[in-house]
CSV table of C-alpha atoms in Angstrom, one decimal:
chain,number,residue,atom,x,y,z
A,6,UNK,CA,131.3,33.8,114.0
A,7,UNK,CA,132.2,36.7,116.2
A,8,UNK,CA,129.4,37.5,118.8
A,9,UNK,CA,130.1,41.2,119.3
A,10,UNK,CA,128.3,43.8,117.2
A,11,UNK,CA,130.6,46.1,115.3
A,12,UNK,CA,130.2,49.5,113.6
A,13,UNK,CA,132.5,49.7,110.6
A,14,UNK,CA,135.3,47.4,111.7
A,15,UNK,CA,138.1,48.5,109.5
A,16,UNK,CA,141.2,46.6,110.5
A,17,UNK,CA,142.2,43.2,112.0
A,18,UNK,CA,145.5,41.8,113.5
A,19,UNK,CA,146.5,38.5,114.9
A,20,UNK,CA,149.2,38.2,117.6
A,21,UNK,CA,151.7,35.2,117.8
A,22,UNK,CA,149.3,33.4,120.2
A,23,UNK,CA,146.5,33.5,117.8
A,24,UNK,CA,144.5,36.2,119.6
A,25,UNK,CA,142.5,38.3,117.1
A,26,UNK,CA,142.1,42.1,117.5
A,27,UNK,CA,139.5,44.0,115.6
A,28,UNK,CA,139.4,47.8,115.2
A,29,UNK,CA,135.9,48.9,115.6
A,30,UNK,CA,136.6,52.4,114.4
A,31,UNK,CA,133.1,54.1,114.7
A,32,UNK,CA,133.0,53.0,118.3
A,33,UNK,CA,136.6,54.0,119.0
A,34,UNK,CA,137.5,50.6,120.5
A,35,UNK,CA,139.6,47.5,120.0
A,36,UNK,CA,137.8,44.2,120.5
A,37,UNK,CA,140.0,41.1,121.3
A,38,UNK,CA,139.0,37.5,120.7
A,39,UNK,CA,141.0,34.3,121.5
A,40,UNK,CA,142.0,31.8,118.9
A,41,UNK,CA,138.7,30.0,119.3
A,42,UNK,CA,136.9,33.3,118.4
A,43,UNK,CA,135.6,33.8,121.9
A,44,UNK,CA,135.4,37.4,123.2
A,45,UNK,CA,138.2,38.3,125.6
A,46,UNK,CA,138.0,42.0,126.2
A,47,UNK,CA,137.5,45.4,124.6
A,48,UNK,CA,139.2,48.7,125.3
A,49,UNK,CA,139.1,52.2,124.2
A,50,UNK,CA,136.5,54.9,123.8
A,51,UNK,CA,136.3,58.3,122.1
A,52,UNK,CA,138.8,60.9,123.4
A,53,UNK,CA,142.3,62.0,123.4
A,54,UNK,CA,143.7,60.5,126.7
A,55,UNK,CA,145.9,57.4,126.8
A,56,UNK,CA,143.8,54.4,125.6
A,57,UNK,CA,141.2,56.6,123.9
A,58,UNK,CA,140.8,57.1,120.1
A,59,UNK,CA,139.3,59.4,117.6
A,60,UNK,CA,138.9,57.0,114.7
A,61,UNK,CA,141.2,54.0,114.2
A,62,UNK,CA,143.2,53.9,111.0
A,63,UNK,CA,144.9,50.6,111.4
A,64,UNK,CA,146.3,48.0,113.8
A,65,UNK,CA,149.2,45.6,113.9
A,66,UNK,CA,150.9,43.3,116.4
A,67,UNK,CA,154.6,42.5,117.0
A,68,UNK,CA,156.3,39.3,117.9
A,69,UNK,CA,155.9,40.0,121.6
A,70,UNK,CA,152.1,40.4,121.3
A,71,UNK,CA,152.1,44.1,121.6
A,72,UNK,CA,149.4,46.0,119.6
A,73,UNK,CA,150.0,49.2,117.7
A,74,UNK,CA,147.0,51.4,116.9
A,75,UNK,CA,146.9,54.3,114.4
A,76,UNK,CA,144.8,56.8,116.3
A,77,UNK,CA,143.8,58.8,113.2
A,78,UNK,CA,141.9,61.8,114.8
A,79,UNK,CA,144.6,62.3,117.4
A,80,UNK,CA,147.5,62.0,114.9
A,81,UNK,CA,149.4,59.5,116.9
A,82,UNK,CA,150.3,55.8,117.3
A,83,UNK,CA,149.5,54.1,120.6
A,84,UNK,CA,151.1,50.9,121.8
A,85,UNK,CA,149.4,48.4,124.1
A,86,UNK,CA,150.9,45.4,125.9
A,87,UNK,CA,149.4,41.8,125.8
A,88,UNK,CA,147.0,42.7,128.7
A,89,UNK,CA,145.8,45.8,126.8
A,90,UNK,CA,147.8,48.1,129.0
A,91,UNK,CA,148.9,51.4,127.4
A,92,UNK,CA,152.7,51.3,127.0
A,93,UNK,CA,153.4,54.5,125.0
A,94,UNK,CA,152.2,56.9,122.4
A,95,UNK,CA,154.3,58.5,119.7
A,96,UNK,CA,153.8,61.1,116.9
A,97,UNK,CA,152.2,64.5,116.7
A,98,UNK,CA,150.2,66.6,114.3
A,99,UNK,CA,152.2,67.8,111.3
A,100,UNK,CA,153.9,66.8,108.0
A,101,UNK,CA,157.5,66.5,109.2
A,102,UNK,CA,159.4,63.4,110.2
A,103,UNK,CA,157.6,61.6,113.1
A,104,UNK,CA,154.4,63.6,112.5
A,105,UNK,CA,151.0,62.5,111.2
A,106,UNK,CA,147.8,63.8,109.7
A,107,UNK,CA,145.3,61.0,109.8
A,108,UNK,CA,147.6,58.0,110.2
A,109,UNK,CA,146.1,54.9,108.6
A,110,UNK,CA,147.4,51.4,107.9
A,111,UNK,CA,150.2,50.1,110.0
A,112,UNK,CA,152.6,47.1,109.8
A,113,UNK,CA,155.4,45.7,111.8
A,114,UNK,CA,158.5,44.2,110.1
A,115,UNK,CA,160.6,41.3,111.2
A,116,UNK,CA,162.9,43.5,113.3
A,117,UNK,CA,159.9,44.9,115.2
A,118,UNK,CA,160.0,48.3,113.5
A,119,UNK,CA,156.7,50.0,113.0
A,120,UNK,CA,155.6,51.3,109.6
A,121,UNK,CA,152.8,53.8,109.4
A,122,UNK,CA,150.9,55.1,106.4
A,123,UNK,CA,150.3,58.8,106.8
A,124,UNK,CA,147.2,59.0,104.6
A,125,UNK,CA,147.0,62.8,104.4
A,126,UNK,CA,150.7,63.2,104.4
A,127,UNK,CA,151.0,60.8,101.5
A,128,UNK,CA,154.0,59.1,102.9
A,129,UNK,CA,155.1,56.0,104.8
A,130,UNK,CA,157.2,56.4,107.9
A,131,UNK,CA,159.3,53.8,109.8
A,132,UNK,CA,159.7,53.9,113.6
A,133,UNK,CA,161.7,51.9,116.1
A,134,UNK,CA,159.6,49.6,118.3
A,135,UNK,CA,159.7,52.4,120.9
A,136,UNK,CA,158.5,55.1,118.6
A,137,UNK,CA,161.7,56.8,117.4
A,138,UNK,CA,161.5,58.0,113.8
A,139,UNK,CA,163.9,56.1,111.5
A,140,UNK,CA,163.1,56.7,107.9
A,141,UNK,CA,160.3,57.2,105.4
A,142,UNK,CA,159.4,57.6,101.8
A,143,UNK,CA,156.8,59.7,99.9
A,144,UNK,CA,156.3,63.4,100.5
A,145,UNK,CA,154.3,66.3,99.2
A,146,UNK,CA,156.9,66.8,96.4
A,147,UNK,CA,157.1,63.0,95.6
A,148,UNK,CA,153.8,61.7,96.9
A,149,UNK,CA,152.2,58.3,97.1
A,150,UNK,CA,148.8,58.8,95.5
A,151,UNK,CA,145.8,57.8,97.7
A,152,UNK,CA,147.7,55.2,99.7
A,153,UNK,CA,145.5,52.8,101.7
A,154,UNK,CA,147.2,49.6,102.8
A,155,UNK,CA,150.5,48.2,104.2
A,156,UNK,CA,151.7,44.6,104.6
A,157,UNK,CA,155.0,42.8,105.1
A,158,UNK,CA,156.1,39.5,103.6
A,159,UNK,CA,159.5,38.0,103.1
A,160,UNK,CA,161.4,41.2,104.1
A,161,UNK,CA,159.4,43.3,101.7
A,162,UNK,CA,156.9,46.1,102.4
A,163,UNK,CA,153.9,46.4,100.1
A,164,UNK,CA,151.9,49.6,100.0
A,165,UNK,CA,148.8,50.1,97.9
A,166,UNK,CA,148.3,53.3,95.9
A,167,UNK,CA,144.7,53.7,94.9
A,168,UNK,CA,145.4,56.9,92.9
A,169,UNK,CA,147.9,55.1,90.6
A,170,UNK,CA,146.0,51.8,90.8
A,171,UNK,CA,149.2,49.9,91.8
A,172,UNK,CA,151.1,48.2,94.7
A,173,UNK,CA,154.6,49.6,95.6
A,174,UNK,CA,157.2,47.1,96.9
A,175,UNK,CA,160.1,48.1,99.0
A,176,UNK,CA,162.8,45.9,100.6
A,177,UNK,CA,163.6,46.2,104.3
A,178,UNK,CA,167.3,46.2,103.3
A,179,UNK,CA,167.0,49.6,101.5
């Protein structure tokens, strides 16, 4: 069992070393545990500076152990290194390419590209590992309906659509 009290933990990610990250969204923090489920550290607090959050929509790790966090209230993605150091932020408020309104679930593909579910923007956007917009699908004219989750497996992206009560599958090799 995890020995840290949470307030609405809403996302979990495991890095290649087996470290477990939990998004404690109400407390605007990330809590890290080692593979033996022992507390390692926590970081983040409410705010808009680097390393601060206003609601966490999702988290994911890459093959290097970096952690990507959907900072929903600040309409951005923040990337942290293996020692929880802030590496970069990307995205801004809006509905155009590379912009977000309440970004939610996040997933990293086998190439290290970062996929973000833009909940209000009803779309999924793909970014390079350093935050450059690459592609996307879904829009206000061709929306995903109430999207909530993202996952990768075997070169395929899966996105849930609560509004249509279905899962959409998309291949990495578009």
